[in-house]
Amino acid sequence: MPPPSDIVKVAIEWPGANAQLIEMDQKRPLSSIIREVCDGWSLSGSEQFALRYADGPQLYITEQSRGDIKNGTILRLAISPARAARQLLERIQSHGIDARLEALKELAKLSADPTFAAEFINMEGIGTLARLVESGTHFGEMLAFTLTAFLELMDHGIVSWDLISLSFIKQIAGYVNQPMVDVSILQRSLAILESMVLNSHSLYHRVAQEITVGQLIGHLQVSNQEIQTYAIALINALFLKAPEDRRQVGALNVCLYPQEMASSLAQKHLRSIILNHVIRGNRPIKAEMAHQLYVLQVLTFNLLEERMMTKMDPNDQAQRDIIFELRRIAFDGENDPTGTEKRKAMYTKDYKMLGFTNHVNPAMDFTQTPPGMLALDNMLYLAKVHQDTYIRIVLENSSREDKHECPFGRCAIELTRMLCEILQVGELRKNLFFCVEFFCVCIQLLNKTWKEMRATAEDFNKVMQVVREQITRALAMKPSSIDQLKTKLRGLNYSEILRLRQSERMSQDDFQSPPIIELRERIQPEILELIKQQRLNRLCEGSCFRKLGNRRRQEKFWFCRLSLNHKVLHYGDLDESPQGEVPFELLSDKIPVSDIKSVVTGKDCPHMKEKSALKQNKEVLELAFSVLYDPDETLNFVAPNKYEYCIWTDGLCALLGREMGSDLTRSDLDTLISMEMKLRLLDLENITIPEAPPPVPKEPSSYNFTYNYS
């Protein structure tokens, strides 16, 4: 009779004593059980004791968590959480360095327990730890254990982060800003700052004033992946908690707001650091690092989506000045004194040469979303950072008079929209940062492809389709950097795209054109008959099977094969697995094929229906089949593998005149049909007609067969 569900059998340990084996009644109060355990070891003051797990995190057991105790669990009698918290607090405040270090080490371990944490915090333990940090007198191990305990206690959410003082924040930020600091201290300091930012709006501003982008970038260049992970996590936290109304504010040296963060993240320097020191490092990326990189990508993509869905305001002078700047860089040079003082009517010709659709008011080109203002951002970046490339593209096309000019403005806007679709900006599922450097590479590709195609304005959509294909094919090769992407794109010029298209079209036509479909339907019956004959030939060769005993133990072997005239199944026991074919003379039993009633598989087999068959694993069930024959007898099989299973079930079905249906049959059928089709197509291509060729048809044929006439 099973024990009651409320009774749990456990072992309880106490240092220097034999363990007690008790049956814990979960209906009894926990204090009563502890009193009984203390009495067993003659310990007084049971209220000063508690039970903890002996293994793992060694958490305290409470009335709320006692239901998790399982049979066979090993517990440990320990001093109560309140008593432990009081003792540790006293030792931390002592003057002995060694005693304080040991106390902090134990505190760092116990702080993960919510029961202990609540007791320690009620005794003003958080304030004590904060004062130790603020004093600046602790270093090395002692400071690392202090910060660990502080972070563990705060993570329980018992007290608010808003209670943290400014001096504490400055001290923690100082550890992050120091060029040389212990790794364990740096890890915990970064983690504490991240928690401050995520859990308190007011602390976000204070932390943002103390931590700079440059200092966090520096921590990405170390070899310790844990430090890199915490640094990226802090960047993400600052990004997440930035106030909406300050997104346009900031300087590049301070991580204050998302817009400045976006500006920083767009810099090639930071991107190169992430690629070279994190993604391409000589060590695998751990799960937490992968998660933080994904979050960083999501946040940057969110900013791109915001710009992508923002329309340009034609009446906003600041936005119009960006267009003026594009015109000035392309045509006036850096030192032109006239600048934006020219009248609007004088700019019309320049805007036309820049390739805008609306020559009078190009701001109207950016009112459609997507790509909205994101296209203008990309164009300005190209003009400022890659000025020579920008001027070359614009002047090269604006000076042409053969109607083959590539309109820079229109192309840049359409390219930005295309990249947003390819990289799924807003869906955030890609592994490549969308950056303006990516746009700069693609706009040069577009200009190059335009010239290779000798396109005109009427061919704009065709060019964009080719460019889309070039980009998607290059991204499918999974380049790990912008430089690798450039290399992939150089190999995908217009001629290569045409070659790939033709190759894929020919491959597709081989299986989808009407003549091929008709040929497939014609040869399928004979191929299927060929498979049936192969199965029957294999049954004539025979196969060896393991014999299952009454206890489902594999004891002996037996062999079964079909007679050469396909009329009798011969089988018999063997002492060991045979090497090669077994003669009919050694097989003592036989079944006439005419007596076979049916073939069943899987759970329908008699030897799989018995009570003990419930213990059979899924693999055995999938390999089982039985032959049912007169009078009410069965021959039970368990095939050695899936291939033999398909051979025998298909062969037996073919023997009984039934349709074969295994996966192996369908696979064989598709393979043989494909091979046969290719052979017959080769025969068609080599047809020899001795006399004159047939007359040319009135209309071009839609089929792609090629005939060689001699």
XYZ file of C-alpha atoms in Angstrom:
710
model
C 0.000 0.000 0.000
C 1.546 3.336 -1.016
C 2.272 5.883 1.751
C -0.092 8.849 2.191
C 0.620 11.759 -0.158
C 1.164 14.092 2.800
C 4.060 12.010 4.143
C 7.552 12.758 2.772
C 10.568 10.649 3.736
C 13.678 12.812 4.218
C 17.111 12.736 5.860
C 18.175 15.592 8.149
C 21.843 16.323 8.906
C 23.570 18.131 11.765
C 27.361 18.608 12.009
C 29.003 15.924 14.151
C 25.886 13.777 14.500
C 24.272 10.896 12.633
C 21.565 11.895 10.182
C 17.946 11.446 11.212
C 15.612 9.615 8.827
C 12.102 10.904 9.407
C 8.704 10.813 7.802
C 7.708 14.468 7.490
C 3.975 15.019 7.795
C 3.236 18.030 5.602
C 0.053 18.699 7.611
C 2.018 19.365 10.807
C 3.418 22.864 11.472
C 7.037 23.223 10.429
C 7.972 24.499 13.903
C 6.670 21.260 15.425
C 8.824 19.178 13.089
C 11.912 21.287 13.865
C 11.267 20.888 17.615
C 11.094 17.116 17.206
C 14.354 17.077 15.224
C 16.097 19.227 17.866
C 14.899 16.878 20.586
C 16.479 13.980 18.710
C 19.891 15.641 19.104
C 19.152 17.142 22.554
C 19.276 20.708 21.204
C 17.413 23.375 23.168
C 15.816 26.524 21.750
C 14.241 25.003 18.676
C 12.855 28.424 17.688
C 16.470 29.437 16.895
C 16.746 26.728 14.219
C 15.396 26.173 10.721
C 15.644 23.614 7.946
C 17.626 24.179 4.731
C 18.346 22.076 1.683
C 21.713 20.355 1.950
C 22.402 20.505 -1.787
C 22.142 23.120 -4.501
C 21.394 26.715 -3.440
C 20.700 25.455 0.126
C 17.623 27.648 0.505
C 15.676 27.874 3.759
C 12.445 25.903 3.931
C 9.332 27.875 4.862
C 5.673 27.035 5.241
C 5.171 28.384 1.715
C 7.996 26.387 0.090
C 7.766 23.108 2.013
C 5.490 21.628 -0.621
C 8.479 21.346 -2.972
C 10.186 18.751 -0.769
C 10.365 15.341 -2.461
C 10.943 11.848 -1.117
C 14.629 11.168 -0.531
C 15.583 14.840 -0.105
C 18.512 15.559 2.196
C 17.918 18.507 4.541
C 20.143 20.234 7.047
C 19.314 21.721 10.432
C 20.724 25.276 10.577
C 20.372 28.419 12.642
C 17.277 30.437 11.742
C 17.436 33.222 9.110
C 16.933 35.942 11.744
C 19.707 34.577 13.942
C 22.053 34.159 10.943
C 21.345 37.719 9.768
C 22.024 39.156 13.222
C 25.299 37.271 13.592
C 26.550 38.256 10.144
C 25.661 41.908 10.686
C 27.621 41.937 13.925
C 30.653 40.299 12.306
C 30.540 42.719 9.335
C 30.681 45.665 11.733
C 33.578 44.166 13.706
C 37.104 45.549 13.543
C 38.815 42.302 12.573
C 39.631 42.204 8.860
C 39.617 38.403 8.619
C 36.340 38.066 10.505
C 34.730 40.741 8.329
C 35.928 39.069 5.116
C 34.550 35.670 6.147
C 31.250 37.289 7.137
C 30.931 39.076 3.786
C 31.767 35.874 1.938
C 29.007 34.003 3.770
C 26.623 36.939 3.319
C 27.183 36.925 -0.465
C 26.104 33.269 -0.491
C 23.085 33.613 1.820
C 21.750 36.800 0.189
C 20.265 34.770 -2.663
C 17.795 33.242 -0.174
C 14.640 35.413 -0.025
C 13.870 34.413 3.570
C 17.311 35.391 4.805
C 17.320 38.539 2.645
C 14.090 39.784 4.241
C 15.544 39.343 7.740
C 18.852 41.024 6.859
C 17.148 43.975 5.183
C 14.816 44.473 8.188
C 17.956 44.915 10.314
C 19.103 47.838 8.091
C 21.664 45.591 6.426
C 21.394 47.380 3.061
C 22.445 50.670 4.653
C 25.418 49.003 6.316
C 26.680 47.600 3.021
C 26.130 50.919 1.233
C 28.199 52.760 3.852
C 31.020 50.233 3.455
C 31.087 50.976 -0.282
C 30.816 54.746 0.160
C 33.727 54.772 2.591
C 36.089 53.720 -0.191
C 38.218 51.754 2.272
C 37.384 48.287 0.945
C 39.281 46.702 -1.937
C 39.832 43.350 -3.584
C 37.888 40.336 -2.302
C 36.194 42.244 0.498
C 34.733 44.825 -1.906
C 33.724 42.130 -4.432
C 31.764 40.157 -1.794
C 30.181 43.383 -0.530
C 28.944 44.329 -4.003
C 27.727 40.762 -4.636
C 25.701 40.707 -1.425
C 24.304 44.188 -2.130
C 23.155 43.242 -5.645
C 21.613 39.936 -4.485
C 19.693 41.656 -1.687
C 18.394 44.439 -3.943
C 17.320 41.995 -6.646
C 14.665 40.556 -4.308
C 12.688 43.789 -4.727
C 12.065 44.195 -1.009
C 13.295 47.807 -0.917
C 13.250 50.499 -3.602
C 16.329 51.451 -5.591
C 15.339 55.094 -5.177
C 16.809 54.984 -1.662
C 20.347 54.734 -3.089
C 22.434 57.835 -2.386
C 24.301 59.895 -4.967
C 27.642 59.204 -3.264
C 27.031 55.454 -3.632
C 26.315 55.904 -7.365
C 29.479 57.971 -7.828
C 31.550 55.338 -6.050
C 30.156 52.504 -8.199
C 30.569 54.558 -11.383
C 34.135 55.259 -10.309
C 34.931 51.557 -10.358
C 33.604 51.379 -13.941
C 35.555 54.439 -15.029
C 38.866 53.315 -13.532
C 41.313 52.055 -16.189
C 42.607 49.249 -13.952
C 40.141 47.556 -11.631
C 39.601 43.988 -10.455
C 37.468 41.961 -12.870
C 35.028 40.759 -10.185
C 34.505 44.325 -8.931
C 33.963 45.622 -12.475
C 31.411 42.907 -13.240
C 29.365 43.643 -10.140
C 29.602 47.412 -10.620
C 28.276 47.186 -14.178
C 25.465 44.890 -13.011
C 24.508 47.281 -10.172
C 24.408 50.271 -12.549
C 22.236 48.287 -14.976
C 19.768 47.449 -12.178
C 19.685 51.089 -11.070
C 18.811 52.267 -14.578
C 16.163 49.599 -15.130
C 14.476 49.999 -11.729
C 14.486 53.757 -11.102
C 13.728 56.684 -13.401
C 15.530 59.157 -11.143
C 18.638 56.974 -10.871
C 18.744 56.693 -14.658
C 19.587 60.389 -14.960
C 22.259 60.166 -12.265
C 23.913 57.136 -13.818
C 23.774 58.701 -17.288
C 25.701 61.695 -15.972
C 28.481 59.478 -14.617
C 28.984 56.920 -17.421
C 30.245 57.791 -20.900
C 29.997 55.899 -24.145
C 33.761 55.880 -24.511
C 34.226 54.121 -21.192
C 31.675 51.441 -22.063
C 33.243 50.955 -25.502
C 36.564 50.410 -23.764
C 35.087 47.515 -21.783
C 34.023 45.857 -25.064
C 37.645 45.495 -26.128
C 38.706 43.256 -23.231
C 39.087 39.494 -23.556
C 36.650 38.716 -20.715
C 33.254 37.957 -22.264
C 31.498 38.488 -18.923
C 32.716 42.093 -18.819
C 31.648 42.596 -22.428
C 28.208 41.198 -21.640
C 27.672 43.474 -18.634
C 28.856 46.507 -20.650
C 26.402 45.830 -23.485
C 23.652 45.170 -20.922
C 24.277 48.622 -19.403
C 24.158 50.230 -22.864
C 20.834 48.477 -23.471
C 19.461 49.628 -20.107
C 20.370 53.265 -20.836
C 18.796 52.884 -24.242
C 15.570 51.423 -22.864
C 14.987 53.982 -20.126
C 15.723 57.171 -22.043
C 12.801 59.652 -21.846
C 10.834 60.153 -25.043
C 10.916 63.956 -24.897
C 14.721 64.107 -24.910
C 15.505 61.855 -27.855
C 17.063 64.635 -29.933
C 19.281 65.902 -27.095
C 22.844 65.053 -26.271
C 26.515 64.941 -27.039
C 28.295 61.916 -28.393
C 30.520 61.489 -25.339
C 27.658 60.924 -22.885
C 25.116 58.061 -22.950
C 22.086 60.202 -22.147
C 19.388 59.582 -24.719
C 18.503 57.172 -27.533
C 19.189 59.589 -30.383
C 22.741 60.174 -29.244
C 23.055 56.453 -28.616
C 21.905 55.846 -32.180
C 24.487 58.338 -33.400
C 27.175 56.528 -31.442
C 26.088 53.088 -32.571
C 26.137 54.274 -36.161
C 29.831 55.036 -35.911
C 32.050 52.584 -37.718
C 34.421 52.469 -34.736
C 31.886 50.935 -32.363
C 30.556 48.541 -34.969
C 34.078 47.340 -35.707
C 34.722 46.792 -32.001
C 31.588 44.655 -31.620
C 32.451 42.638 -34.717
C 36.162 42.174 -33.980
C 36.145 41.788 -30.193
C 32.742 40.181 -29.544
C 31.237 38.461 -32.582
C 34.498 37.341 -34.209
C 36.316 36.527 -30.983
C 38.187 33.257 -30.604
C 35.599 31.922 -28.181
C 31.945 30.914 -28.618
C 29.291 33.481 -27.768
C 27.420 32.465 -24.631
C 23.637 32.581 -24.339
C 23.525 35.768 -22.251
C 25.850 37.609 -24.637
C 23.742 36.493 -27.601
C 20.648 37.794 -25.820
C 22.211 41.186 -25.075
C 23.396 41.549 -28.681
C 19.883 40.762 -29.857
C 18.419 43.368 -27.490
C 20.924 45.952 -28.739
C 19.938 45.166 -32.302
C 16.244 45.431 -31.466
C 16.742 48.845 -29.903
C 18.699 50.215 -32.851
C 16.149 48.811 -35.275
C 13.376 50.488 -33.292
C 15.053 53.843 -33.880
C 15.354 53.054 -37.576
C 11.667 52.163 -37.679
C 10.805 55.470 -36.049
C 12.773 57.429 -38.657
C 11.428 55.178 -41.419
C 7.840 56.039 -40.474
C 8.476 59.779 -39.959
C 7.388 62.004 -42.830
C 9.362 65.081 -43.737
C 7.665 68.382 -42.984
C 8.150 70.583 -46.080
C 7.715 73.651 -43.850
C 10.424 72.633 -41.367
C 13.440 74.802 -42.165
C 15.861 72.544 -40.250
C 14.878 69.578 -42.400
C 15.013 71.663 -45.571
C 18.535 72.745 -44.634
C 19.639 69.111 -44.920
C 18.581 69.105 -48.575
C 20.404 72.404 -49.078
C 23.485 70.752 -47.575
C 23.247 67.853 -50.044
C 23.152 70.342 -52.917
C 26.007 72.428 -51.498
C 28.360 69.478 -51.025
C 27.684 68.198 -54.537
C 27.971 71.463 -56.466
C 29.332 74.367 -54.388
C 32.284 72.917 -52.445
C 33.198 73.546 -48.823
C 34.234 77.201 -49.146
C 31.501 78.583 -51.370
C 30.345 81.843 -49.711
C 26.917 81.860 -51.336
C 25.790 78.679 -49.554
C 22.064 78.537 -48.926
C 21.533 82.208 -49.763
C 20.589 81.450 -53.347
C 16.955 81.754 -54.132
C 14.830 78.619 -54.404
C 14.265 79.114 -58.146
C 18.013 78.919 -58.747
C 18.173 75.480 -57.092
C 15.742 73.758 -59.449
C 18.418 72.740 -61.935
C 20.659 71.418 -59.167
C 17.839 69.371 -57.632
C 17.140 67.853 -61.030
C 20.817 66.908 -61.359
C 20.664 65.381 -57.858
C 17.954 63.050 -59.155
C 14.965 64.189 -57.092
C 11.517 63.546 -58.548
C 10.195 66.925 -57.423
C 12.696 69.458 -58.775
C 10.951 72.505 -57.296
C 10.422 71.194 -53.764
C 12.441 67.990 -53.176
C 11.156 67.849 -49.600
C 8.002 66.303 -51.070
C 10.055 63.221 -52.087
C 10.417 62.335 -48.390
C 6.750 62.523 -47.401
C 6.036 58.874 -48.217
C 6.572 56.277 -45.486
C 8.458 54.078 -45.620
C 11.272 55.181 -46.007
C 10.473 58.676 -44.715
C 13.300 60.582 -43.047
C 15.513 57.485 -42.907
C 16.337 57.951 -46.589
C 17.425 61.541 -45.976
C 19.565 60.423 -43.018
C 21.347 57.911 -45.252
C 21.934 60.440 -48.024
C 23.380 63.002 -45.612
C 25.691 60.405 -44.063
C 26.982 59.404 -47.497
C 27.541 63.058 -48.443
C 29.451 63.873 -45.250
C 31.377 60.684 -44.447
C 32.007 59.426 -48.016
C 32.068 62.786 -49.725
C 34.233 61.754 -52.689
C 31.966 58.804 -53.461
C 28.867 60.997 -53.162
C 30.232 63.722 -55.469
C 31.435 61.147 -58.001
C 28.038 59.420 -58.205
C 26.133 62.693 -58.527
C 28.410 64.408 -61.062
C 28.972 61.237 -63.096
C 25.256 60.918 -63.762
C 24.242 64.575 -63.879
C 26.673 65.318 -66.713
C 25.465 62.520 -68.994
C 23.348 63.413 -72.017
C 22.576 59.929 -73.358
C 19.478 59.355 -71.183
C 21.371 56.705 -69.187
C 21.871 58.827 -66.075
C 21.126 57.156 -62.742
C 18.978 59.533 -60.606
C 20.744 59.616 -57.239
C 17.858 61.026 -55.172
C 15.190 58.686 -56.477
C 17.545 55.694 -56.256
C 18.586 56.499 -52.665
C 14.979 56.753 -51.509
C 13.907 53.545 -53.243
C 17.049 51.727 -52.059
C 16.342 52.679 -48.445
C 12.802 51.333 -48.766
C 14.159 48.112 -50.288
C 16.736 47.606 -47.534
C 14.050 48.095 -44.894
C 12.008 45.338 -46.549
C 14.964 42.971 -46.994
C 16.216 43.416 -43.424
C 12.635 43.508 -42.089
C 13.078 46.692 -40.100
C 10.324 46.610 -37.484
C 10.218 42.800 -37.351
C 13.742 42.509 -35.928
C 14.623 39.024 -37.044
C 17.883 39.599 -38.890
C 21.400 39.121 -37.565
C 23.021 42.063 -39.366
C 23.003 45.609 -38.065
C 21.234 47.955 -40.456
C 23.674 50.852 -40.720
C 24.303 53.756 -43.014
C 27.552 52.072 -44.077
C 25.405 49.277 -45.461
C 23.408 51.863 -47.402
C 26.642 53.416 -48.732
C 27.791 50.053 -50.075
C 24.429 49.361 -51.716
C 24.075 52.788 -53.375
C 27.434 52.226 -55.072
C 26.241 48.767 -56.134
C 23.084 50.304 -57.597
C 25.082 52.861 -59.591
C 27.391 50.126 -60.901
C 24.506 47.831 -61.870
C 22.735 50.721 -63.595
C 25.766 51.212 -65.846
C 26.161 47.470 -66.492
C 22.528 47.277 -67.614
C 22.847 50.502 -69.660
C 19.536 51.459 -68.109
C 17.392 54.510 -68.751
C 14.695 56.109 -66.623
C 12.167 53.622 -68.036
C 14.267 50.750 -66.680
C 14.284 52.016 -63.086
C 12.109 49.210 -61.679
C 14.093 46.531 -63.551
C 17.347 47.824 -62.085
C 15.886 47.854 -58.579
C 14.771 44.230 -59.007
C 18.286 43.195 -59.998
C 19.806 45.126 -57.078
C 17.344 43.501 -54.672
C 18.395 40.087 -55.973
C 22.083 40.965 -55.636
C 21.615 42.072 -52.021
C 19.435 39.131 -50.955
C 21.804 36.607 -52.544
C 24.782 38.249 -50.822
C 23.027 38.276 -47.437
C 22.096 34.606 -47.900
C 25.841 33.868 -47.842
C 25.840 35.261 -44.258
C 28.705 37.781 -44.473
C 30.018 38.641 -41.003
C 31.147 42.175 -41.858
C 30.628 45.036 -44.273
C 33.910 44.163 -45.995
C 32.778 40.589 -46.586
C 29.465 41.914 -47.899
C 31.359 44.073 -50.413
C 33.277 40.998 -51.585
C 30.092 38.973 -52.030
C 28.426 41.790 -53.969
C 31.412 42.189 -56.301
C 30.963 38.576 -57.344
C 27.259 39.126 -58.080
C 27.444 41.526 -61.019
C 24.665 41.774 -63.580
C 26.165 39.061 -65.818
C 26.355 36.637 -62.891
C 22.735 37.361 -61.925
C 21.638 36.571 -65.488
C 23.621 33.330 -65.401
C 22.096 32.291 -62.081
C 18.602 33.119 -63.262
C 19.055 31.048 -66.428
C 20.445 28.114 -64.466
C 17.587 28.179 -61.966
C 15.021 28.565 -64.722
C 16.368 25.508 -66.539
C 16.359 23.514 -63.315
C 12.813 24.579 -62.566
C 11.623 23.790 -66.085
C 13.001 20.246 -65.766
C 10.292 19.427 -63.257
C 7.415 21.834 -63.932
C 7.070 22.146 -67.692
C 4.095 20.277 -69.225
C 6.199 17.706 -71.168
C 8.096 16.729 -68.023
C 4.903 16.339 -66.026
C 3.481 14.118 -68.762
C 6.695 12.069 -68.904
C 6.627 11.609 -65.153
C 3.067 10.278 -65.234
C 3.976 7.829 -68.014
C 7.032 6.276 -66.402
C 5.707 6.129 -62.845
C 3.908 2.734 -63.248
C 6.992 0.997 -64.638
C 9.216 2.525 -61.985
C 6.784 1.384 -59.307
C 6.835 -2.133 -60.782
C 10.640 -2.026 -60.684
C 10.546 -1.189 -56.973
C 8.131 -4.076 -56.326
C 10.468 -6.507 -58.045
C 13.404 -5.199 -56.020
C 11.471 -5.710 -52.793
C 10.489 -9.256 -53.727
C 14.094 -10.087 -54.677
C 15.234 -8.877 -51.261
C 12.628 -11.093 -49.574
C 14.013 -14.053 -51.540
C 17.481 -13.244 -50.141
C 15.996 -13.191 -46.635
C 16.796 -11.265 -43.447
C 17.826 -12.043 -39.893
C 15.683 -10.891 -36.941
C 16.231 -10.913 -33.197
C 13.868 -13.199 -31.306
C 12.035 -11.722 -28.307
C 11.555 -14.005 -25.292
C 8.678 -14.095 -22.837
C 10.338 -11.341 -20.793
C 10.989 -9.257 -23.861
C 14.694 -10.019 -23.660
C 16.596 -10.537 -26.901
C 17.626 -14.200 -26.681
C 18.175 -15.810 -30.100
C 18.032 -15.079 -33.793
C 15.721 -16.317 -36.462
C 15.782 -16.038 -40.230
C 12.993 -15.618 -42.771
C 13.084 -15.683 -46.569
C 10.704 -16.054 -49.493
C 10.939 -18.985 -51.849
C 12.183 -18.245 -55.355
C 8.732 -18.971 -56.823
C 7.170 -16.478 -54.347
C 4.812 -19.132 -52.955
C 6.227 -19.975 -49.504
C 7.762 -18.088 -46.565
C 10.516 -20.185 -44.938
C 11.723 -19.375 -41.411
C 13.578 -20.958 -38.523
C 15.624 -20.310 -35.358
C 19.383 -19.712 -35.358
C 21.931 -19.755 -32.556
C 23.767 -16.702 -33.840
C 23.479 -14.041 -36.477
C 24.286 -15.579 -39.887
C 26.988 -14.319 -42.212
C 25.339 -14.281 -45.615
C 22.350 -16.151 -46.992
C 20.779 -19.054 -45.023
C 19.860 -22.176 -47.121
C 16.244 -23.301 -47.192
C 17.263 -26.655 -45.638
C 18.150 -24.960 -42.345
C 14.764 -23.269 -42.068
C 12.413 -25.849 -40.539
C 9.117 -23.908 -40.670
C 7.156 -22.475 -43.559
C 3.942 -20.616 -44.379
C 2.221 -20.833 -47.757
C 1.647 -17.362 -49.179
C -1.880 -18.449 -50.085
C -2.625 -18.825 -46.329
C -1.578 -15.238 -45.482
C -4.595 -13.115 -44.665
C -3.028 -9.751 -43.980
C 0.011 -7.780 -42.811
C -0.324 -5.401 -39.840
C 2.177 -2.911 -38.417
C 2.932 -0.956 -35.249
C 0.434 -1.029 -32.422
C -1.885 -3.295 -34.420
C 0.614 -6.158 -34.116
C -0.370 -8.918 -31.631
C 3.040 -8.847 -29.928
C 2.628 -5.080 -29.375
C -0.844 -5.372 -27.794
C 0.129 -7.363 -24.747
C 0.261 -5.679 -21.342
C 4.035 -5.757 -21.106
C 4.283 -4.158 -24.538
C 3.454 -0.836 -22.894
C 7.073 -0.812 -21.793
C 8.282 -1.010 -25.370
C 9.881 2.208 -26.594
C 8.715 4.127 -29.613
C 11.501 2.810 -31.824
C 10.468 -0.828 -31.341
C 6.838 0.060 -32.027
C 7.811 1.711 -35.322
C 9.766 -1.357 -36.446
C 7.154 -4.007 -35.562
C 5.014 -5.873 -38.123
C 3.128 -9.195 -38.194
C 1.922 -11.684 -40.793
C -1.578 -13.044 -40.027
C -2.302 -16.427 -41.610
C -4.750 -19.332 -41.340
C -5.844 -20.654 -38.972
C -5.553 -17.574 -36.625
C -1.788 -17.773 -36.421
C 0.749 -14.947 -36.529
C 4.386 -14.544 -37.395
C 5.753 -11.558 -35.456
C 8.685 -9.421 -36.587
C 10.736 -6.536 -35.178
C 12.947 -5.239 -37.979
C 16.574 -4.370 -37.148
C 16.245 -0.922 -38.771
C 13.896 1.295 -40.752
C 15.309 0.180 -44.083
C 14.596 -3.522 -43.442
C 11.173 -2.617 -42.097
C 10.273 -0.829 -45.347
C 11.734 -3.632 -47.484
C 9.670 -6.335 -45.755
C 6.395 -4.459 -45.366
C 6.524 -3.254 -48.977
C 7.539 -6.703 -50.201
C 4.763 -8.464 -48.316
C 2.209 -5.959 -49.610
C 3.455 -6.503 -53.153
C 3.276 -10.262 -52.578
C -0.363 -9.945 -51.562
C -1.161 -7.631 -54.474
C -1.648 -4.549 -52.300
C -0.358 -0.989 -52.715
C 2.981 -0.184 -51.154
C 3.096 2.947 -49.030
C 6.303 3.292 -47.017
C 8.400 6.455 -46.960
C 11.230 4.485 -48.472
C 9.070 3.532 -51.439
C 8.123 7.139 -52.111
C 11.750 8.221 -51.795
C 12.924 5.470 -54.130
C 10.162 6.302 -56.562
C 11.085 9.995 -56.757
C 14.780 9.192 -57.168
C 14.273 6.606 -59.891
C 11.765 8.739 -61.780
C 14.193 11.676 -61.766
C 17.026 9.478 -63.039
C 14.838 7.914 -65.718
C 13.569 11.311 -66.850
C 17.113 12.619 -67.250
C 18.107 9.568 -69.292
C 15.102 9.919 -71.563
C 15.697 13.633 -71.983
C 19.251 12.846 -73.058
C 17.851 10.424 -75.639
C 15.513 13.144 -76.911
C 18.432 15.539 -77.316
C 20.362 13.008 -79.421
C 17.623 12.162 -81.922
C 19.083 11.777 -85.421
C 16.904 12.578 -88.427
C 18.516 11.538 -91.721
C 16.572 13.830 -93.979
C 15.576 17.491 -93.880
C 14.399 18.926 -90.555
C 10.688 19.327 -89.969
C 9.054 22.632 -90.949
C 9.254 25.527 -88.496
C 6.044 25.837 -86.437
C 3.901 28.927 -86.923
C 4.196 29.930 -83.277
C 7.238 29.555 -80.993
C 7.125 26.446 -78.852
C 6.746 26.919 -75.120
C 8.860 23.812 -74.458
C 12.575 23.905 -73.906
C 13.645 20.635 -75.565
C 16.725 20.956 -77.805
C 17.082 18.687 -80.833
C 20.454 18.010 -82.495
C 19.944 17.410 -86.212
C 22.627 15.744 -88.307
